[in-house]
């Protein structure tokens, strides 16, 4: 291996890994299938929302809000699942040692896998756009919904992908990793399904602390209640803190937890 | 004398309180094929993983291809490894897989493709280059793994049980490949195995490991002569006479009877040749149906040294 | 001379008009449709020289064309409390209101100071709520069919490619 080759490995290692992981995900892996299931779900919700509009149960903005919340929630969930499989899954398939044997740094491996997981969120977001458009056209809400989905969804997806990778790296098996990731997802998303959102100050605090409920609540305030983008920025504190903390944790711990065997205490 | 390409000093690895590798020291030189020999759990894989920087040693130091262990990425750039029971991405083709790994070692797209095509030819996979790895046989996968270990034109190659699960023809192919690699490239090859003929066939030196410790090291001739005086053999007598024969043999100085053998065959080892043992049996009037000396082969040295742990 | 009068007035003022507050609204006209949410934003400012006590802000909806208004339907929390304001300080108070009836309304906020001083009232916001536009679910159906169909084809193509090269 020449010096130039070493230089290339250092500079582009993560890109090469990301490109291959994306190819694996989209050309031969679960990517298209997950996206298809996602589209079927959004179709069902959109159709129900549209018929409900006719029955006067749902106002137009309400149906856009409903579909956007589901699109973000499920898109983020899929991203988390792909991230949680990224390292523990490779360990189980026995392909991880070969990757560790390349001169690419551990950080580059993590970054490449993070990018690949985020590609699923990007695709999910693109798929959701036509649904938002068909429900929101005519009330000048589509642009706002798309922008909200992009910003909030990306912040949530990135933090979940980073957490998913950490979980995957430290889990002793792929099953454990997926179970922990799903449990986390459930714990974070369950409160969004509770009927009373912030009515008391304690309730409001709970909504604000949880980055998922806080982000979802912000979407609802802007999209549904007609608030300005800057009016409730404080709701974005916990999503932003979460994404920064998760990415920093991944960057700091990544090189140490990306190793041959998962679990605690082993080499 | 060719330069030292591999040096380990007091290399140790503990998993919790269990010792996997215990103060292993050795050196290997350019063009040398060194056999890492030992029973299951001896620490072969762990040693290779430490030297290839995927496992951090608990103690000790090493250098590979002149690079100290403190620069793991530089070591990885100069070595090629066939990991123990490696997995392969089932849906990639052999060619895609090698190109990807070539790129991870810093080759440009074209260089990686050329290298991949050349290596697939060398390991005899040219025809199946465009097939998915899921359709490869075990032997083909092993050969693909060896090709992968060569994408960066390494100075040192580690092969962890490359013939595992292959039929005799497949084993011969792989071993020929290993010899070709070492001869043509001047590469140091570390070959881990528990199949002894393999070592005698291709290795210039051996390192016998047991329970994480080095039991013997040196050329194949050196190691066999370490215990050269000790010979082993098999003696077949009528089943009815086995007990008496054992009794007689037990009385001969320097001869010991090994227990765990077939009913009518008695395995013995002797430090001063077999004559005394044989004449004692004959003198006692026990008919000898057959007698075979195993000779001072590596397997004897190996079995003798590691007997305690294998049974 | 004028200065003297001004000084005199200032000295007397606290006694008569202690803690004066003003309520301003962010917009004076809103057009909406039935079922939509409106965000009514107001700014309460202490224009007096003394700090206020705790204030109560209350939102009201008055119909201008005899449509029945039940305030409870429009907002669950028409009354909010405002923390005491120092002189010159102001606070943002906003209400999320759902326009439940079609019609023309005036929406205004009232701030009730502590004690017996006068109420402060915001200018009214003219709100016109149009009846619901009827949407056709037919518009949503093609999208709901086409998107999964296209992705299904993509899945099929990928599977086929995998099988073809196996
Ligand atoms: N990840 C691990 N955690 C705990 N113990 C381990 C781990 N890996 C290896 N060991 C232990 O270290 C010792 C050496 O194992 P190693 O795999 O190096 O042996 P080996 O010589 O390669 O054996 P084999 O011939 O079966 O491949 C064994 O006792 C094994 O149980
Ligand atoms: Mg092993």
XYZ file of C-alpha atoms and ligand atoms in Angstrom:
776
model
C 0.000 0.000 0.000
C 1.436 3.333 -1.072
C 1.431 6.617 0.829
C -1.121 7.991 -1.623
C -3.354 5.032 -0.945
C -3.043 5.620 2.789
C -4.011 9.224 2.255
C -7.049 8.174 0.236
C -8.146 5.728 2.902
C -7.959 8.384 5.561
C -9.775 11.014 3.542
C -12.453 8.957 1.806
C -12.842 5.853 3.966
C -16.214 6.931 5.309
C -17.481 7.808 1.838
C -16.527 4.425 0.427
C -18.245 2.688 3.326
C -21.318 4.898 3.072
C -21.593 4.286 -0.661
C -21.312 0.515 -0.277
C -23.731 0.434 2.664
C -26.249 2.461 0.668
C -25.872 0.091 -2.281
C -26.388 -2.843 0.057
C -29.443 -1.208 1.600
C -31.112 -0.048 -1.601
C -30.033 -2.478 -4.289
C -30.053 -5.746 -2.424
C -31.268 -5.123 1.078
C -34.405 -4.174 2.907
C -34.472 -0.521 1.809
C -37.041 -0.742 -0.979
C -39.243 -3.145 0.958
C -39.292 -0.956 4.078
C -40.104 2.048 1.931
C -42.919 0.165 0.216
C -44.478 -0.743 3.565
C -44.065 2.869 4.633
C -45.888 4.084 1.518
C -48.742 1.634 2.054
C -49.169 2.945 5.589
C -49.147 6.580 4.455
C -51.627 5.743 1.684
C -54.029 4.230 4.178
C -53.739 7.157 6.577
C -54.030 9.693 3.784
C -57.098 8.065 2.331
C -58.782 7.909 5.728
C -57.880 11.517 6.443
C -59.240 12.625 3.073
C -62.538 10.823 3.547
C -62.761 12.225 7.056
C -62.403 15.696 5.613
C -65.487 15.061 3.558
C -67.341 13.851 6.615
C -66.344 17.116 8.324
C -64.465 15.376 11.113
C -61.072 16.664 10.137
C -60.097 20.113 9.095
C -57.625 20.214 6.225
C -54.684 21.346 8.338
C -55.525 18.676 10.859
C -55.232 15.959 8.268
C -51.916 17.334 6.995
C -50.695 17.426 10.583
C -51.830 13.857 11.149
C -50.066 12.508 8.085
C -46.918 14.529 8.762
C -46.697 13.256 12.349
C -47.074 9.671 11.220
C -44.615 10.161 8.373
C -41.985 11.572 10.734
C -42.611 8.990 13.466
C -42.454 5.952 11.200
C -39.600 7.366 9.096
C -37.545 7.931 12.238
C -38.446 4.447 13.478
C -37.192 2.840 10.261
C -33.958 4.828 10.478
C -33.444 3.644 14.040
C -34.029 0.018 13.058
C -31.483 0.183 10.238
C -28.942 1.851 12.544
C -29.517 -0.674 15.316
C -28.749 -3.485 12.887
C -25.676 -1.820 11.403
C -22.928 -3.140 13.674
C -24.465 -6.001 15.656
C -25.930 -7.405 12.441
C -22.534 -7.437 10.737
C -20.997 -9.108 13.770
C -23.619 -11.816 13.553
C -23.091 -12.323 9.830
C -19.335 -12.532 10.437
C -18.496 -9.705 8.067
C -17.472 -7.193 10.693
C -13.963 -8.534 11.260
C -13.090 -7.963 7.601
C -14.203 -4.365 7.933
C -12.178 -3.885 11.111
C -9.159 -5.324 9.282
C -9.058 -2.457 6.794
C -6.983 0.639 7.537
C -10.164 2.718 7.632
C -10.574 4.297 11.066
C -13.313 3.204 13.474
C -14.740 6.695 13.267
C -15.045 6.408 9.487
C -16.868 3.088 9.845
C -19.374 4.701 12.191
C -19.798 7.753 9.987
C -20.316 5.645 6.873
C -22.982 3.603 8.604
C -24.653 6.716 9.986
C -24.911 8.185 6.493
C -26.376 4.944 5.147
C -29.011 4.849 7.901
C -29.867 8.482 7.232
C -30.410 7.692 3.562
C -33.484 5.743 4.657
C -34.883 8.804 6.396
C -34.157 10.920 3.304
C -36.040 8.488 1.095
C -38.935 8.203 3.561
C -39.211 11.964 3.649
C -39.345 12.199 -0.140
C -42.077 9.570 -0.238
C -44.165 11.548 2.258
C -44.125 14.737 0.170
C -46.851 13.776 -2.351
C -49.171 12.790 0.507
C -48.677 16.117 2.250
C -49.259 17.875 -1.033
C -52.501 16.125 -1.884
C -53.978 16.748 1.558
C -52.750 20.295 2.006
C -53.129 21.836 -1.434
C -55.338 24.888 -1.486
C -54.671 26.091 2.041
C -51.058 27.191 1.600
C -49.845 24.669 4.156
C -47.884 22.249 1.995
C -44.639 24.221 1.955
C -44.809 24.703 5.690
C -45.526 21.018 6.320
C -42.680 19.879 4.074
C -40.233 22.285 5.680
C -41.315 21.242 9.190
C -41.019 17.573 8.312
C -37.582 18.107 6.851
C -36.212 20.077 9.780
C -37.819 18.276 12.733
C -37.688 14.871 11.073
C -34.016 15.180 10.201
C -33.098 16.316 13.703
C -35.018 13.394 15.240
C -33.791 10.864 12.681
C -30.165 11.886 13.148
C -30.356 11.605 16.918
C -32.114 8.219 16.692
C -29.631 6.930 14.094
C -26.709 7.935 16.308
C -28.300 6.339 19.375
C -29.139 3.260 17.318
C -25.501 2.875 16.296
C -24.330 3.176 19.893
C -26.886 0.549 20.933
C -25.802 -1.680 18.072
C -22.119 -1.335 18.973
C -22.521 -2.190 22.645
C -25.163 -4.911 22.281
C -24.035 -8.483 22.712
C -26.287 -9.655 19.889
C -28.391 -8.274 17.091
C -31.576 -9.376 18.815
C -30.678 -7.441 21.927
C -29.820 -4.397 19.848
C -33.119 -4.394 17.958
C -35.118 -5.063 21.119
C -33.468 -2.206 23.003
C -33.907 0.158 20.062
C -37.579 -0.696 19.679
C -38.174 -0.325 23.388
C -36.523 3.099 23.322
C -38.663 4.105 20.369
C -41.814 2.951 22.111
C -40.916 4.771 25.312
C -40.241 7.995 23.425
C -43.265 7.847 21.135
C -45.911 6.502 23.500
C -46.449 9.901 25.178
C -47.371 11.448 21.816
C -50.433 9.205 21.840
C -51.648 10.406 25.227
C -54.783 12.529 24.832
C -53.927 15.480 27.085
C -50.895 17.286 25.777
C -49.495 20.183 27.770
C -52.338 21.373 29.960
C -50.583 21.412 33.299
C -47.090 22.753 33.782
C -45.867 19.265 34.721
C -47.386 17.865 31.544
C -45.784 20.633 29.543
C -42.407 19.891 31.130
C -42.722 16.201 30.237
C -43.531 17.107 26.655
C -40.549 19.434 26.489
C -38.051 16.993 27.996
C -38.783 14.180 25.561
C -37.247 15.247 22.227
C -39.821 13.286 20.233
C -42.914 14.698 21.931
C -41.339 18.158 21.952
C -40.615 18.012 18.224
C -44.055 16.655 17.428
C -45.685 19.303 19.580
C -43.747 22.000 17.775
C -44.974 20.661 14.428
C -48.518 20.746 15.721
C -48.217 24.282 17.043
C -46.878 25.662 13.786
C -48.946 23.608 11.389
C -52.235 23.379 13.207
C -52.438 26.234 15.642
C -50.968 28.726 13.201
C -48.078 29.763 15.439
C -45.066 31.457 13.880
C -41.844 29.438 13.449
C -40.031 31.490 16.060
C -42.857 31.650 18.551
C -42.247 28.315 20.303
C -38.574 27.723 19.625
C -38.126 26.610 23.229
C -39.821 23.347 22.248
C -36.862 22.638 20.008
C -34.350 22.752 22.861
C -34.617 19.066 23.726
C -34.522 17.779 20.116
C -31.437 19.891 19.428
C -29.803 18.862 22.703
C -30.617 15.231 21.893
C -29.098 15.346 18.432
C -25.967 17.140 19.615
C -25.544 14.790 22.579
C -26.118 11.655 20.499
C -23.719 12.679 17.755
C -21.050 13.770 20.230
C -21.472 10.535 22.201
C -21.082 8.561 18.994
C -18.017 10.524 17.931
C -16.354 10.191 21.340
C -17.314 6.623 22.222
C -17.429 5.330 18.645
C -13.765 4.425 18.240
C -13.823 2.504 21.518
C -17.112 0.648 21.201
C -16.671 -0.299 17.553
C -14.875 -3.570 18.102
C -15.076 -7.208 17.272
C -17.326 -8.330 20.107
C -20.216 -6.430 21.611
C -21.409 -6.496 25.182
C -19.569 -5.178 28.162
C -16.329 -6.569 29.523
C -15.096 -8.388 26.429
C -11.906 -7.365 24.678
C 19.328 -13.343 6.488
C 15.879 -11.996 5.505
C 14.493 -9.181 7.627
C 12.188 -9.681 10.587
C 8.606 -8.920 9.562
C 6.806 -10.008 12.675
C 7.824 -9.693 16.269
C 5.773 -10.356 19.383
C 7.088 -9.729 22.883
C 5.291 -11.080 25.926
C 1.940 -10.815 24.220
C -0.944 -11.597 26.588
C -4.700 -11.507 26.506
C -7.141 -12.105 29.317
C -10.889 -12.340 28.873
C -12.025 -11.437 32.340
C -10.125 -13.849 34.553
C -9.520 -16.388 31.778
C -6.143 -16.334 30.083
C -6.389 -16.828 26.341
C -2.802 -15.931 25.438
C -0.033 -15.930 28.017
C 3.232 -14.083 27.354
C 3.759 -15.270 23.813
C 6.988 -14.126 22.152
C 8.222 -15.008 18.681
C 9.621 -13.578 15.495
C 9.066 -14.362 11.848
C 11.038 -13.390 8.770
C 10.381 -12.462 5.191
C 9.227 -15.365 3.041
C 8.706 -17.577 6.049
C 5.570 -19.685 6.416
C 5.028 -20.085 10.114
C 2.551 -22.643 11.364
C 0.546 -21.770 14.441
C -0.320 -25.111 15.900
C -2.418 -26.010 18.891
C -5.540 -27.765 20.093
C -8.918 -26.043 20.358
C -8.802 -23.037 22.631
C -5.021 -22.817 22.543
C -5.146 -19.131 21.693
C -4.284 -19.224 17.986
C -7.165 -17.058 16.874
C -6.687 -14.661 19.745
C -3.002 -14.282 18.856
C -3.819 -13.570 15.223
C -6.512 -11.075 16.214
C -4.083 -9.197 18.419
C -1.403 -9.115 15.747
C -3.949 -7.893 13.209
C -5.049 -5.135 15.662
C -8.717 -6.106 15.915
C -8.230 -7.121 19.559
C -6.274 -5.011 22.004
C -3.706 -7.057 23.936
C -3.886 -6.973 27.714
C -0.120 -6.918 27.859
C 2.971 -7.018 25.689
C 4.061 -5.414 22.465
C 4.437 -6.371 18.868
C 5.465 -5.011 15.544
C 4.288 -6.132 12.144
C 6.078 -5.240 8.926
C 8.253 -2.861 10.903
C 5.281 -0.946 12.279
C 4.884 -0.849 16.063
C 1.577 -1.799 17.679
C 0.977 1.829 18.597
C 0.051 2.553 14.958
C -2.719 0.009 14.296
C -4.079 1.595 11.104
C -0.615 1.472 9.523
C -0.262 -2.170 10.500
C -3.628 -2.994 8.955
C -2.541 -1.307 5.757
C 0.363 -3.762 5.442
C -1.240 -7.053 6.409
C -3.811 -9.370 4.916
C -5.977 -11.597 7.078
C -8.314 -14.485 6.471
C -10.290 -14.430 9.728
C -11.524 -17.578 11.397
C -15.004 -18.474 10.131
C -15.317 -15.239 8.187
C -18.714 -14.257 6.827
C -19.307 -12.765 3.406
C -22.053 -10.439 2.183
C -24.263 -12.979 0.452
C -25.733 -10.610 -2.102
C -22.490 -9.096 -3.388
C -20.638 -10.733 -6.231
C -17.078 -11.891 -5.667
C -15.856 -9.103 -7.891
C -17.870 -6.400 -6.104
C -16.614 -7.658 -2.772
C -12.953 -7.503 -3.769
C -13.320 -4.100 -5.418
C -14.964 -2.738 -2.277
C -12.160 -4.008 -0.078
C -9.520 -2.762 -2.491
C -11.094 0.679 -2.232
C -11.101 0.468 1.558
C -7.349 -0.074 1.298
C -7.057 3.139 -0.647
C -6.973 1.848 -4.215
C -8.643 3.971 -6.848
C -11.675 2.531 -8.598
C -9.627 1.311 -11.572
C -6.762 -0.048 -9.503
C -9.235 -1.883 -7.291
C -10.968 -3.446 -10.285
C -7.686 -4.542 -11.880
C -6.432 -6.006 -8.614
C -9.732 -7.798 -8.047
C -9.756 -9.351 -11.507
C -6.113 -10.439 -11.164
C -6.655 -11.976 -7.720
C -9.822 -13.786 -8.757
C -7.734 -15.354 -11.500
C -5.028 -16.360 -9.046
C -7.447 -18.090 -6.696
C -9.288 -19.707 -9.585
C -12.563 -17.818 -9.295
C -12.519 -15.942 -12.610
C -15.517 -17.834 -13.930
C -17.628 -17.079 -10.884
C -16.531 -13.457 -10.484
C -19.971 -12.158 -11.396
C -21.960 -14.611 -9.271
C -23.331 -13.688 -5.892
C -21.301 -15.001 -2.985
C -24.439 -16.758 -1.699
C -23.990 -19.208 -4.556
C -20.354 -20.008 -3.714
C -19.286 -23.282 -2.147
C -17.315 -23.307 1.081
C -14.024 -23.773 -0.682
C -14.786 -20.957 -3.087
C -15.521 -18.682 -0.169
C -12.225 -19.603 1.474
C -10.424 -18.792 -1.751
C -12.309 -15.516 -2.023
C -11.271 -14.746 1.547
C -7.637 -15.402 0.665
C -7.969 -13.139 -2.358
C -9.412 -10.481 -0.081
C -6.428 -10.857 2.231
C -4.171 -10.049 -0.715
C -5.882 -6.927 -2.111
C -3.365 -4.604 -0.518
C -0.277 -6.615 -1.575
C 0.505 -7.271 2.107
C 3.889 -7.868 3.718
C 2.419 -10.307 6.227
C -0.545 -12.622 5.681
C -2.475 -14.309 8.498
C -4.604 -17.306 7.595
C -6.728 -18.659 10.420
C -7.588 -22.288 9.628
C -7.878 -21.738 5.883
C -8.626 -25.400 5.164
C -11.357 -25.786 7.763
C -14.251 -27.785 6.383
C -12.679 -28.490 3.001
C -12.326 -31.872 1.331
C -8.770 -33.217 0.765
C -8.633 -31.843 -2.764
C -9.811 -28.454 -1.554
C -7.237 -28.500 1.225
C -4.458 -29.302 -1.220
C -5.535 -26.436 -3.462
C -5.483 -23.950 -0.616
C -2.099 -25.126 0.613
C -0.630 -24.843 -2.854
C -2.036 -21.353 -2.985
C -0.430 -20.507 0.347
C 2.954 -21.770 -0.817
C 2.659 -19.793 -4.033
C 1.880 -16.636 -2.124
C 4.881 -17.006 0.147
C 7.266 -17.901 -2.665
C 6.115 -15.431 -5.298
C 5.724 -12.393 -3.089
C 8.250 -12.984 -0.353
C 5.351 -12.559 2.022
C 5.465 -13.832 5.570
C 2.548 -16.198 6.097
C 1.166 -17.120 9.496
C -0.995 -20.201 9.160
C -3.083 -21.382 12.062
C -4.277 -24.952 12.027
C -4.697 -28.123 13.974
C -4.089 -30.331 11.002
C -0.504 -31.505 11.291
C 0.247 -32.743 7.766
C -0.647 -29.276 6.620
C 2.117 -27.779 8.676
C 4.652 -30.368 7.540
C 3.651 -29.710 3.955
C 3.949 -25.937 3.770
C 5.458 -24.470 6.907
C 9.114 -23.693 7.370
C 8.729 -23.031 11.081
C 6.144 -23.882 13.707
C 4.935 -22.384 16.917
C 3.099 -24.814 19.137
C 0.623 -23.154 21.462
C -1.275 -24.713 24.284
C -3.439 -22.971 26.854
C -2.078 -19.673 25.644
C 1.569 -20.589 26.135
C 4.269 -21.339 23.588
C 5.278 -24.984 24.031
C 7.824 -25.148 21.255
C 9.056 -22.946 18.465
C 11.501 -23.324 15.600
C 11.834 -25.158 12.316
C 9.795 -28.294 11.827
C 13.020 -30.335 12.235
C 13.925 -28.522 15.462
C 10.534 -29.093 17.012
C 10.357 -32.762 16.131
C 13.815 -33.337 17.556
C 12.945 -31.566 20.788
C 11.261 -34.780 21.596
C 13.154 -36.919 19.099
C 14.118 -39.616 21.557
C 10.545 -40.183 22.324
C 8.877 -42.472 19.863
C 5.377 -43.715 19.732
C 3.941 -46.826 18.200
C 0.957 -49.072 17.999
C 0.992 -52.720 18.922
C -1.824 -55.113 18.039
C -2.285 -58.308 20.024
C -5.216 -60.721 20.334
C -7.973 -59.071 22.391
C -7.698 -61.742 25.087
C -4.025 -60.894 25.634
C -4.340 -57.119 25.818
C -4.434 -56.918 29.598
C -1.400 -59.153 29.996
C 0.531 -57.298 27.295
C -0.109 -54.000 29.035
C 1.104 -55.468 32.264
C 4.326 -56.670 30.616
C 4.896 -53.350 28.872
C 4.336 -51.458 32.092
C 7.327 -53.263 33.524
C 9.746 -52.140 30.795
C 11.858 -49.094 31.717
C 11.217 -45.991 29.564
C 8.018 -47.365 28.068
C 4.587 -46.002 28.893
C 1.214 -47.282 27.791
C -1.379 -44.757 26.635
C -4.846 -45.542 27.780
C -7.355 -44.043 25.445
C -6.942 -46.400 22.463
C -8.860 -49.163 20.711
C -9.484 -52.423 22.498
C -7.043 -54.647 20.617
C -4.436 -51.967 19.856
C -2.067 -50.707 22.500
C -0.513 -47.306 21.988
C 2.870 -46.923 23.609
C 5.603 -44.352 23.775
C 9.214 -45.111 24.519
C 12.229 -42.932 25.195
C 14.905 -45.448 24.153
C 13.553 -47.044 21.043
C 10.951 -49.728 20.742
C 13.141 -52.813 20.826
C 12.933 -53.370 24.545
C 9.165 -53.114 24.504
C 8.770 -55.445 21.571
C 11.112 -58.115 22.889
C 9.446 -58.031 26.299
C 6.078 -58.816 24.697
C 7.532 -61.538 22.508
C 9.451 -63.036 25.446
C 6.212 -63.230 27.407
C 4.794 -65.441 24.655
C 2.162 -62.985 23.474
C 1.642 -63.126 19.698
C 2.219 -59.746 18.057
C -0.351 -59.370 15.261
C 1.070 -56.080 14.023
C 3.438 -53.377 15.111
C 3.867 -49.891 13.777
C 6.244 -47.096 14.740
C 4.758 -43.666 14.178
C 8.190 -42.195 13.830
C 9.575 -38.871 14.962
C 6.947 -36.888 13.187
C 5.516 -33.542 14.126
C 2.293 -35.171 15.183
C 4.131 -37.101 17.850
C 5.805 -34.049 19.190
C 2.537 -32.249 19.094
C 0.554 -35.004 20.736
C 3.171 -35.598 23.350
C 3.349 -31.952 24.280
C -0.340 -31.238 24.357
C -1.587 -34.598 25.566
C -2.635 -33.268 28.928
C -5.040 -30.723 27.513
C -6.615 -32.612 24.647
C -7.874 -35.631 26.536
C -43.675 76.894 34.126
C -44.637 73.865 32.021
C -41.926 71.855 33.715
C -43.366 72.718 37.039
C -46.823 71.509 36.031
C -45.382 68.327 34.624
C -43.525 67.647 37.828
C -46.681 68.316 39.806
C -48.680 65.940 37.625
C -46.063 63.217 37.976
C -46.146 63.559 41.702
C -49.907 63.249 41.789
C -50.287 60.555 39.216
C -49.516 57.400 41.223
C -52.409 58.180 43.453
C -54.941 58.349 40.666
C -53.687 56.020 37.927
C -51.452 53.485 39.577
C -50.248 50.667 37.290
C -51.621 51.426 33.879
C -51.514 48.569 31.385
C -52.122 48.512 27.673
C -53.045 45.585 25.470
C -51.988 45.519 21.820
C -52.844 42.890 19.223
C -50.532 41.467 16.565
C -53.039 41.737 13.739
C -56.421 43.358 13.309
C -57.994 41.109 10.719
C -58.006 37.335 10.261
C -59.738 35.324 7.564
C -60.234 31.672 8.218
C -62.389 28.660 7.593
C -64.516 26.617 9.929
C -62.462 24.185 11.981
C -59.153 25.982 11.536
C -57.080 27.119 14.466
C -56.242 30.802 14.979
C -53.391 32.009 17.095
C -54.395 35.269 18.793
C -51.265 37.066 19.959
C -51.341 40.089 22.250
C -48.768 42.182 24.039
C -49.543 43.450 27.528
C -47.413 46.476 28.488
C -47.133 48.269 31.790
C -47.150 51.917 30.742
C -47.402 53.212 34.275
C -44.642 54.126 36.686
C -45.431 51.493 39.264
C -45.095 47.709 39.004
C -48.363 45.874 38.593
C -49.614 43.036 40.662
C -50.537 39.722 39.098
C -52.743 40.317 36.057
C -55.539 38.300 34.524
C -55.916 38.242 30.735
C -59.201 37.101 29.280
C -60.186 36.493 25.681
C -63.629 37.172 24.355
C -65.404 36.388 21.112
C -68.376 38.473 20.111
C -70.539 37.644 17.124
C -71.360 40.528 14.791
C -74.107 38.716 12.922
C -76.049 36.943 15.635
C -74.266 33.628 15.345
C -74.372 31.775 18.627
C -70.982 31.765 20.343
C -70.070 29.397 23.108
C -66.649 30.545 24.257
C -65.908 27.099 25.699
C -66.044 25.660 22.176
C -63.600 28.219 20.838
C -60.944 27.813 23.483
C -60.521 25.597 26.505
C -58.612 28.249 28.419
C -59.946 31.747 27.752
C -58.435 33.092 30.976
C -54.690 33.234 31.578
C -52.680 34.823 34.344
C -49.813 37.180 33.634
C -46.869 37.584 35.976
C -46.436 41.042 37.553
C -44.915 43.605 35.191
C -42.327 46.218 36.118
C -42.808 49.705 34.679
C -42.191 49.645 30.942
C -42.087 45.861 30.871
C -44.342 43.886 28.585
C -45.438 40.280 28.224
C -46.681 38.191 25.303
C -49.985 36.457 25.843
C -51.429 34.216 23.164
C -54.459 31.997 22.759
C -55.036 29.067 20.428
C -58.589 29.379 19.249
C -60.508 27.086 16.980
C -63.023 28.794 14.715
C -65.966 26.522 15.340
C -68.689 28.537 13.597
C -68.843 30.371 10.302
C -69.632 34.079 10.600
C -68.165 37.460 11.386
C -66.730 38.052 14.851
C -64.812 40.487 16.933
C -62.214 38.912 19.129
C -60.638 40.989 21.884
C -58.604 40.564 25.024
C -59.252 42.187 28.376
C -56.637 42.596 31.073
C -57.901 42.890 34.645
C -55.468 44.532 36.994
C -55.401 43.810 40.669
C -57.497 45.993 42.831
C -59.986 48.457 41.566
C -58.176 50.171 38.709
C -59.705 50.191 35.274
C -59.757 47.299 32.803
C -57.484 47.435 29.810
C -59.028 46.306 26.549
C -57.310 45.480 23.296
C -58.520 46.741 19.946
C -60.875 44.186 18.419
C -59.640 41.689 15.838
C -62.028 41.333 12.979
C -62.375 37.632 12.252
C -64.268 36.309 9.256
C -64.818 32.589 9.283
C -65.880 31.167 5.945
C -67.823 27.950 5.581
C -65.902 24.785 4.829
C -64.695 24.171 1.340
C -65.626 20.720 0.225
C -62.597 18.682 -0.743
C -62.819 15.609 -2.849
C -61.260 12.448 -1.543
C -60.860 11.585 -5.196
C -57.813 13.844 -5.241
C -56.095 11.763 -2.587
C -56.912 8.408 -4.075
C -54.582 8.513 -7.107
C -51.600 9.465 -4.935
C -52.527 6.817 -2.390
C -52.452 4.242 -5.172
C -49.606 5.477 -7.360
C -46.891 5.906 -4.716
C -47.100 2.360 -3.274
C -47.446 1.008 -6.801
C -44.219 2.688 -7.941
C -42.353 1.513 -4.850
C -43.768 -1.969 -5.273
C -42.370 -1.983 -8.802
C -39.001 -0.845 -7.429
C -39.009 -3.738 -4.939
C -39.886 -6.132 -7.735
C -37.106 -4.794 -9.966
C -34.502 -5.145 -7.214
C -35.611 -8.708 -6.421
C -35.481 -9.628 -10.084
C -32.016 -8.200 -10.463
C -30.878 -10.257 -7.475
C -32.354 -13.427 -8.907
C -31.006 -12.761 -12.366
C -27.403 -12.574 -11.183
C -27.615 -15.388 -8.672
N -14.442 -13.110 23.074
C -14.029 -13.986 23.995
N -14.496 -13.907 25.258
C -14.090 -14.782 26.202
N -13.217 -15.745 25.997
C -12.699 -15.882 24.777
C -13.091 -15.017 23.696
N -12.415 -15.392 22.590
C -11.660 -16.449 22.944
N -11.827 -16.739 24.243
C -11.137 -17.804 24.998
O -9.770 -17.697 24.735
C -9.187 -18.976 24.604
C -8.446 -19.061 23.282
O -9.374 -18.997 22.226
P -8.958 -18.975 20.702
O -10.188 -18.746 19.905
O -7.841 -18.026 20.526
O -8.436 -20.457 20.503
P -7.995 -21.181 19.148
O -6.630 -21.687 19.384
O -8.205 -20.313 17.992
O -9.001 -22.395 19.125
P -9.679 -23.134 17.873
O -8.682 -24.119 17.384
O -10.862 -23.822 18.479
O -10.040 -22.102 16.885
C -10.316 -19.977 24.736
O -10.274 -20.478 26.046
C -11.558 -19.170 24.524
O -12.581 -19.686 25.312
Mg -9.289 -20.457 16.341
